[in-house]
mmCIF file of C-alpha atoms in Angstrom:
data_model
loop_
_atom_site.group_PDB
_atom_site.id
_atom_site.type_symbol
_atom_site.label_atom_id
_atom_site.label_comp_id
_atom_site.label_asym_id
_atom_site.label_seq_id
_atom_site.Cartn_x
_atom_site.Cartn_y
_atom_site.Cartn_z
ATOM 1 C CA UNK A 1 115.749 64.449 109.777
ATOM 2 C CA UNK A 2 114.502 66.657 112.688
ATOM 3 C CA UNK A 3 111.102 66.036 113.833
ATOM 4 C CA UNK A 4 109.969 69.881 113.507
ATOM 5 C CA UNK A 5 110.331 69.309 109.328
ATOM 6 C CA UNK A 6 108.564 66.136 108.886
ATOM 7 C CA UNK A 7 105.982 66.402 106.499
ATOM 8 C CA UNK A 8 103.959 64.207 109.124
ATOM 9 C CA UNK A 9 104.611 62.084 112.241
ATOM 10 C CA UNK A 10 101.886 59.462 112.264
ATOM 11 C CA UNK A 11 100.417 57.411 109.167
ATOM 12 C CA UNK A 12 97.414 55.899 108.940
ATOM 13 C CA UNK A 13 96.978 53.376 105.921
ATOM 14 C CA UNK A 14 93.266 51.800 104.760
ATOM 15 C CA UNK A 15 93.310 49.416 102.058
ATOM 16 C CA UNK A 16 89.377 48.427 101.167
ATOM 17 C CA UNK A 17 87.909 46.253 98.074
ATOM 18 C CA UNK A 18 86.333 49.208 96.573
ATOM 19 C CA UNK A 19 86.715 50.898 92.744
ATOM 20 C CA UNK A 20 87.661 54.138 91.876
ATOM 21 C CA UNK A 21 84.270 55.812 92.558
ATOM 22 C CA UNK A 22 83.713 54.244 95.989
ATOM 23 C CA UNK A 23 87.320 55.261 96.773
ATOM 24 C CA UNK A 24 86.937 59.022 96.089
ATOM 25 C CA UNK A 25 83.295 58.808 98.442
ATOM 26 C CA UNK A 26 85.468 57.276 101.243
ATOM 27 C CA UNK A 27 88.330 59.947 100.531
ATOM 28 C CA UNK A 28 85.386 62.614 101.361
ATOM 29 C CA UNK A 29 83.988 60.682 104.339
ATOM 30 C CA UNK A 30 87.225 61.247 106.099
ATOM 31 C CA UNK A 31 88.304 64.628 104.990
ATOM 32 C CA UNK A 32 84.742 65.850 106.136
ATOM 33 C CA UNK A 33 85.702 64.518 109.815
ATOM 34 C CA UNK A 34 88.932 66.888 109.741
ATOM 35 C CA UNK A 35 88.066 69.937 108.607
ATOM 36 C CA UNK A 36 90.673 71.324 106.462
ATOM 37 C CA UNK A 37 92.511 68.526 105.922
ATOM 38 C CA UNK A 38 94.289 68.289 102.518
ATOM 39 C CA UNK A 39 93.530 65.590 100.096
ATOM 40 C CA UNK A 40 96.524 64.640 97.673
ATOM 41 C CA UNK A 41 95.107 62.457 94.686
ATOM 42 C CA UNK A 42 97.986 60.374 93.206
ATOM 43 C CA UNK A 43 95.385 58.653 90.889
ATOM 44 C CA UNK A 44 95.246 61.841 88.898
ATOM 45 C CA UNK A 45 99.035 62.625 88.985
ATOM 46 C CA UNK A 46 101.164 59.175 90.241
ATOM 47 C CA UNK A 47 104.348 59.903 91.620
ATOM 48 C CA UNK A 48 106.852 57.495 89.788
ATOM 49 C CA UNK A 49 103.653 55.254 89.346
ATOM 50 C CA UNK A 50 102.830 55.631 93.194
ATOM 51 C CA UNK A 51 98.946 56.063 92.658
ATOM 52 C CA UNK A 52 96.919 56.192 96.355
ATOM 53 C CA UNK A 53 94.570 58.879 97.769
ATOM 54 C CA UNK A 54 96.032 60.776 101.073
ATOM 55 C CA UNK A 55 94.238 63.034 103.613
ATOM 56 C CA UNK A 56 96.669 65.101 105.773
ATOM 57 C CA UNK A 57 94.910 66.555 108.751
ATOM 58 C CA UNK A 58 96.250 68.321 111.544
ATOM 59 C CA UNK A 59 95.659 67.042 114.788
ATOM 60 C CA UNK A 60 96.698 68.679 118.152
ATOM 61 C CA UNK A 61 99.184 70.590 115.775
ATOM 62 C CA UNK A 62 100.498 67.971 114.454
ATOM 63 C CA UNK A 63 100.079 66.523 110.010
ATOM 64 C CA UNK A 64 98.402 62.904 110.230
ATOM 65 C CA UNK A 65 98.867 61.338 106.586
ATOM 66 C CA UNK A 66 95.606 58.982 105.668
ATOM 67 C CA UNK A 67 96.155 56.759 102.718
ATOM 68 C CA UNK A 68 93.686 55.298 100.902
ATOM 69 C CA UNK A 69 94.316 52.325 98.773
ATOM 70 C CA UNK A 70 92.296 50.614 96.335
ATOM 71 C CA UNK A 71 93.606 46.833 96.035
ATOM 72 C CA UNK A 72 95.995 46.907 93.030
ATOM 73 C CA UNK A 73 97.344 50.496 94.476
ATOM 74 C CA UNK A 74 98.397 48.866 97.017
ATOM 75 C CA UNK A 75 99.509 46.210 95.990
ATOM 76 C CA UNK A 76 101.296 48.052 93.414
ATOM 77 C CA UNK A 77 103.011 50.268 96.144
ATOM 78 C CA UNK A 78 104.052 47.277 98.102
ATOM 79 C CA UNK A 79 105.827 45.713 94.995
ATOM 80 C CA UNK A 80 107.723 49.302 94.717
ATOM 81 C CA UNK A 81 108.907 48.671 97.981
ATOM 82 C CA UNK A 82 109.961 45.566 97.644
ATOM 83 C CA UNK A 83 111.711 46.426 94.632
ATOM 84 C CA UNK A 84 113.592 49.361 96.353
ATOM 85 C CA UNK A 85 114.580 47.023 99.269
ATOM 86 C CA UNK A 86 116.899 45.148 96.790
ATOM 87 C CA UNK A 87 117.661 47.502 94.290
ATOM 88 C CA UNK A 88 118.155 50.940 97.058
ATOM 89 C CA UNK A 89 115.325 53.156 98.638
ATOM 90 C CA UNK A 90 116.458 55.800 96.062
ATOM 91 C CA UNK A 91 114.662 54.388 93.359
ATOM 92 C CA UNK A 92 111.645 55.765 94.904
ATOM 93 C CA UNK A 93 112.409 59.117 93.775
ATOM 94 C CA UNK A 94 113.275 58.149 90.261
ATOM 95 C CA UNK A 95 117.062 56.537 90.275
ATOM 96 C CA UNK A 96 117.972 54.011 88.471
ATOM 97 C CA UNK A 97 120.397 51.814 90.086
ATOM 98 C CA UNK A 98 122.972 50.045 87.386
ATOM 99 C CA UNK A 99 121.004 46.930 85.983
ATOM 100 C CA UNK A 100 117.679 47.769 87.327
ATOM 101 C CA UNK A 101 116.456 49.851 84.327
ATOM 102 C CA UNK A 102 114.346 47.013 83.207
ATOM 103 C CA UNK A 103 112.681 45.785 86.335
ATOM 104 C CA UNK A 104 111.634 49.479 87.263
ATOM 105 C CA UNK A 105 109.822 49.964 83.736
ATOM 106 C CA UNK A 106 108.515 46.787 84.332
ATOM 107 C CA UNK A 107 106.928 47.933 86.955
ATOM 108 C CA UNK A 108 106.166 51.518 85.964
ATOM 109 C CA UNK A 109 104.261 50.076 82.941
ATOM 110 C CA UNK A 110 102.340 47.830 85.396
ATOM 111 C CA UNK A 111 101.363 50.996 87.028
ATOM 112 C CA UNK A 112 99.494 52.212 83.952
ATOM 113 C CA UNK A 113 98.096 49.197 83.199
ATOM 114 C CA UNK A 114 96.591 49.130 86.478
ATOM 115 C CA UNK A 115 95.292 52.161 85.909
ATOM 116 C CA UNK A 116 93.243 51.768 82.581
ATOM 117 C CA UNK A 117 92.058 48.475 84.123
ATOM 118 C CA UNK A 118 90.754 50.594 87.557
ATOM 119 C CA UNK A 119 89.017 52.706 84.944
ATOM 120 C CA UNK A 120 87.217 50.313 82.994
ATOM 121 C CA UNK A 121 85.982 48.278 86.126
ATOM 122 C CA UNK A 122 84.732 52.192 87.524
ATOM 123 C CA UNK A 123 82.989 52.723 84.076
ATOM 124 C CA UNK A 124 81.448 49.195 83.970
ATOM 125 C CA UNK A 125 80.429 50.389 87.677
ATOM 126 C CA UNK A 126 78.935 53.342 86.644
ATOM 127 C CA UNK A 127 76.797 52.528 83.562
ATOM 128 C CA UNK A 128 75.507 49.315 85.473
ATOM 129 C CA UNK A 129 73.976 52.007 88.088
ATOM 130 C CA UNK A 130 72.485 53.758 85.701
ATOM 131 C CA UNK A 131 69.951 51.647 84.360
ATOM 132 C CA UNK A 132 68.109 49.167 86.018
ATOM 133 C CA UNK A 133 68.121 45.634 85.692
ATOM 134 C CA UNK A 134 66.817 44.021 82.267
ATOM 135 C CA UNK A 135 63.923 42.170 84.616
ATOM 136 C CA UNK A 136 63.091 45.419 85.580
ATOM 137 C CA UNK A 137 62.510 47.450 82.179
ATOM 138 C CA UNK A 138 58.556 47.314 82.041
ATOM 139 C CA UNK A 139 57.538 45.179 78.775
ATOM 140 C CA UNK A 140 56.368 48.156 75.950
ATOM 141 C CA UNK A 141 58.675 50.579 76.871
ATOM 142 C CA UNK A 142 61.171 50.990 73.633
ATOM 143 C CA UNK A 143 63.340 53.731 74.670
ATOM 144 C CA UNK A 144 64.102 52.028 78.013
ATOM 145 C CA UNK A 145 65.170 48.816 76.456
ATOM 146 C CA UNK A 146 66.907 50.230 73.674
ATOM 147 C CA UNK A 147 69.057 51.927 76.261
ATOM 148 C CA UNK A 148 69.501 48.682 78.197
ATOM 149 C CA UNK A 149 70.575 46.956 74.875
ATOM 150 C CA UNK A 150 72.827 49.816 74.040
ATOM 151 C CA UNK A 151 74.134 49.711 77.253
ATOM 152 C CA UNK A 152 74.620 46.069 77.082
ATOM 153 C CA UNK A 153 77.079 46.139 73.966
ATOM 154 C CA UNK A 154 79.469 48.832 75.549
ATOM 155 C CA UNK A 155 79.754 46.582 79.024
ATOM 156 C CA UNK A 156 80.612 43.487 76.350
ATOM 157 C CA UNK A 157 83.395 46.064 74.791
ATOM 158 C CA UNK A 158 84.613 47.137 78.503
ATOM 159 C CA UNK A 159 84.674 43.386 79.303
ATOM 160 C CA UNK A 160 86.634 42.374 76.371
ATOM 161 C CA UNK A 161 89.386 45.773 77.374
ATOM 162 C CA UNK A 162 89.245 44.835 81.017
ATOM 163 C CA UNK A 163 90.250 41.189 79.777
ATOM 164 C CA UNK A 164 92.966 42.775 77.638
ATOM 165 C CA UNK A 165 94.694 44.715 79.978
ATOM 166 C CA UNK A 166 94.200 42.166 82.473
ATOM 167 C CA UNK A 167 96.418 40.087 79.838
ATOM 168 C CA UNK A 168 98.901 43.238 79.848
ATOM 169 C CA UNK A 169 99.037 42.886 83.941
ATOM 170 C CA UNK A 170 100.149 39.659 83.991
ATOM 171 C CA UNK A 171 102.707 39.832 81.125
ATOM 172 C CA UNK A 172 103.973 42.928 83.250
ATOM 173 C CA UNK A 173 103.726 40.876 86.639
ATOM 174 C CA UNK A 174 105.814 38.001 85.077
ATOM 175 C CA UNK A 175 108.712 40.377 83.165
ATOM 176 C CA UNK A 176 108.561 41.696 86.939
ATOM 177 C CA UNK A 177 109.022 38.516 88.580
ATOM 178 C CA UNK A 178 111.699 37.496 86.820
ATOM 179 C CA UNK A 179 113.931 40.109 86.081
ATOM 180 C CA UNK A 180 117.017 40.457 88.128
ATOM 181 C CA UNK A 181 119.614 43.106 87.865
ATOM 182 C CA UNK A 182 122.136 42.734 84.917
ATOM 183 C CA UNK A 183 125.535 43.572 86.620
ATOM 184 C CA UNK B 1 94.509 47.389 118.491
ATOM 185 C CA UNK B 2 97.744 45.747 118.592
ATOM 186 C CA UNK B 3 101.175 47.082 118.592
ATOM 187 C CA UNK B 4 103.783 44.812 116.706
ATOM 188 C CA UNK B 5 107.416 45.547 116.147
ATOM 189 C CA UNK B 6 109.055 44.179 113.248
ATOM 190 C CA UNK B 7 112.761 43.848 112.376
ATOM 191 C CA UNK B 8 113.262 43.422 108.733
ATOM 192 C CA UNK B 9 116.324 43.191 106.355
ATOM 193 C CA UNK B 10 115.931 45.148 103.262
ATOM 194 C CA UNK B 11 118.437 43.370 101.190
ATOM 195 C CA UNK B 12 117.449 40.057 101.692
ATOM 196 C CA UNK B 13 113.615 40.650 102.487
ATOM 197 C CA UNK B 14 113.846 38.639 105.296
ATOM 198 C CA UNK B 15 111.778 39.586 108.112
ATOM 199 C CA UNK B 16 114.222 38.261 110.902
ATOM 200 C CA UNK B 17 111.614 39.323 114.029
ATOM 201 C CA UNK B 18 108.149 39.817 114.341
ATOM 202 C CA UNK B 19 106.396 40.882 117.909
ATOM 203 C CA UNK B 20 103.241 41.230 119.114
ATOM 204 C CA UNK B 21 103.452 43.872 121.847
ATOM 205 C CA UNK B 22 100.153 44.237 122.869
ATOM 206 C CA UNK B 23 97.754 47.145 123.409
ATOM 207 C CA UNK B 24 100.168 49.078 125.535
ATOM 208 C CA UNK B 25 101.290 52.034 123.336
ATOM 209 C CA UNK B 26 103.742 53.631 125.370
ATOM 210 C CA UNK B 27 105.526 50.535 126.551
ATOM 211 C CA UNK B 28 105.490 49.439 122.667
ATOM 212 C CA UNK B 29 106.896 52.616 121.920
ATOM 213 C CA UNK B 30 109.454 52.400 124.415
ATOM 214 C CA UNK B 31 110.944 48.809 123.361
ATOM 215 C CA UNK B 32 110.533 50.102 119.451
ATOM 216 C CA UNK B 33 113.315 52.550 120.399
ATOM 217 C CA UNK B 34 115.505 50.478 122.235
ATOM 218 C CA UNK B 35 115.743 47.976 119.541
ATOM 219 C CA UNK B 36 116.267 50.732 117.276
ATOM 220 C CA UNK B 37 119.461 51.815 119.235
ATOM 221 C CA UNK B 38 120.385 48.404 118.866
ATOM 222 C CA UNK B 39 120.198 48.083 115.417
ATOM 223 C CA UNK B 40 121.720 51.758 114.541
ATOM 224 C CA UNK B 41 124.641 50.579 113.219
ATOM 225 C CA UNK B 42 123.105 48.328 109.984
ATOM 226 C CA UNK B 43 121.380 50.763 107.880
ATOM 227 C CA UNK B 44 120.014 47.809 106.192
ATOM 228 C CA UNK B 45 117.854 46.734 108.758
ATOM 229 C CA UNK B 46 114.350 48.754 109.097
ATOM 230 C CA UNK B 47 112.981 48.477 113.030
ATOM 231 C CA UNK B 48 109.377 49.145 112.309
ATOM 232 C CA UNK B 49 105.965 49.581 114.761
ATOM 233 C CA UNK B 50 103.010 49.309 113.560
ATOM 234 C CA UNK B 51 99.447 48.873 114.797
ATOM 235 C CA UNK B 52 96.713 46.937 113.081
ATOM 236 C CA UNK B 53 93.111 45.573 114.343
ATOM 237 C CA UNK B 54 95.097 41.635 114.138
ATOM 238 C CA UNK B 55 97.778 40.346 112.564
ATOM 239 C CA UNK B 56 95.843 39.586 109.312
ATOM 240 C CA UNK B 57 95.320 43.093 108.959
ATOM 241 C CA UNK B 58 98.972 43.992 108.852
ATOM 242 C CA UNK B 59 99.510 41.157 106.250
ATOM 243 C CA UNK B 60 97.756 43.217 104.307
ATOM 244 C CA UNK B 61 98.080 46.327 104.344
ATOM 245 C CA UNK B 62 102.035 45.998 104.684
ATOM 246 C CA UNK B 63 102.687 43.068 102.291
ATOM 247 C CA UNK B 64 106.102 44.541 101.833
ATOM 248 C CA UNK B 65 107.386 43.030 104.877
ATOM 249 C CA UNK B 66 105.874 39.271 104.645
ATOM 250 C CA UNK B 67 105.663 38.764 100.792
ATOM 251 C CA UNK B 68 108.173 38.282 97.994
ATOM 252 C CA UNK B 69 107.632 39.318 94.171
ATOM 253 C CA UNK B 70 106.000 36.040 93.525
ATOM 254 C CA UNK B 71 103.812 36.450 96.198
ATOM 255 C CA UNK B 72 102.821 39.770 95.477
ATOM 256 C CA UNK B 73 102.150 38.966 92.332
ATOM 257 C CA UNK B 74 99.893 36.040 92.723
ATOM 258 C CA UNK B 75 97.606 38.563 95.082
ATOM 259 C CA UNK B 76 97.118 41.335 91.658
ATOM 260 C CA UNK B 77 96.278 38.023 89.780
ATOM 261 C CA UNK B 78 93.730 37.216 92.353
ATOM 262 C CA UNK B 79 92.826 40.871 92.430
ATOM 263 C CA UNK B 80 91.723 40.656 88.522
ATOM 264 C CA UNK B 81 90.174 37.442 88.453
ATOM 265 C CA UNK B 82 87.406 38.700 90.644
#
């Protein structure tokens, strides 16, 4: 490939123990030091369950890609790599090597599962920082703690999904694991 | 920041060299290509540079390289059990 048609030249990748919500204010933070700088959002559409947010500046003429990667993204990403160094680098972009079928849908389904679980840990996120804490809710004041219970019950019903899917990760991780190619 | 140049073969996932070059850029560039030349000839081994604040960094943010499936997997099971 010549130089003058690569999509970038440089790459910059940032992997941080932050949620969905944190990730999209860091995703900002750096686009707003490059102005003009496009942001692609692979959370929204994955490519082949590639999800990651990238920031493509241009610097001294030249695109820089930025990825940012929650955890599981990229840990995600770095088991598709690892899977396409044994099965081909084409499966990337959606081949399916004889006898591989079943590892790749292993690991697209991990993808989505990943996804719903990055989800409910950003809503459990969300609705914690919206009330404050239940030492905090001044004694007399119904509304406030009927909230706070309310709220309560749906964190107990994103706990028990979170600990689903969590399940669904691991069965995923293990089909993963151990599949091999049938040949 | 420290340059290190890895040699790595897909197939197998064996990462066959690993290099710390330094802070030099340009002289890390330099050896990066002449290992490459050396290598043209296997497509399946990747000659790689990359840069990274220590060598824990790099463990991390390119797993790929240092990890098998198992290995990788154990990390997403850490990941949701915290």
């Amino acid at each position: 490939m010549r130089l003058a048609e690569m999509q970038d030249i440089a790459g910059l990748r940032i992997v941080e123990n932050i949620g969905l919500g944190p990730q999209t204010q860091m995703v900002e933070r750096i686009a707003g030091l490059f102005p003009g700088a496009r942001i692609v959002d692979r959370r929204e559409r994955p490519n082949r369950g590639y999800r990651a947010v990238h920031v493509i500046p241009e610097v001294d003429g030249y695109f820089i890609e930025i990825q940012v990667r929650t955890p599981l993204q990229d840990l995600w990403a770095q088991s598709m790599e690892r899977l396409a160094d044994e099965a081909g680098r084409e499966v990337r972009y959606g081949a399916v090597p004889e006898g591989w079928a079943d590892a790749i849908e292993s690991l697209l389904s991990l993808s989505e599962t990943m996804r719903q679980f990055e989800e409910y840990m950003e809503s459990i996120r969300v609705e914690r920082s919206q009330l404050p804490p239940p030492r905090h809710v001044p004694y007399g004041q119904r509304e406030l703690q009927l909230q706070r219970t309310r709220l309560d019950a749906r964190l107990k019903s994103l706990e028990a999904d979170i600990s689903h899917v969590s399940d669904q990760i691991r069965g995923s991780l293990r089909d993963w694991v151990e599949k091999k190619p049938k040949r | 920041m420290s340059h290190y140049l890895l040699i790595y073969r897909r197939s197998t996932g064996d990462l066959q060299e690993i290099h710390d070059l330094g802070s030099d850029r340009q002289a890390a560039l330099t050896y990066r290509f002449e290992r490459e030349r050396q290598q043209s000839a296997d497509p399946d081994v990747e000659v790689v540079l990359l840069s990274a604040a220590s060598r824990e960094a790099l463990n991390r943010t390119h797993a790929r390289y240092f990890k098998d499936r198992g290995e990788l997997a154990t990390d997403v099971a850490a990941v949701l059990a915290r």
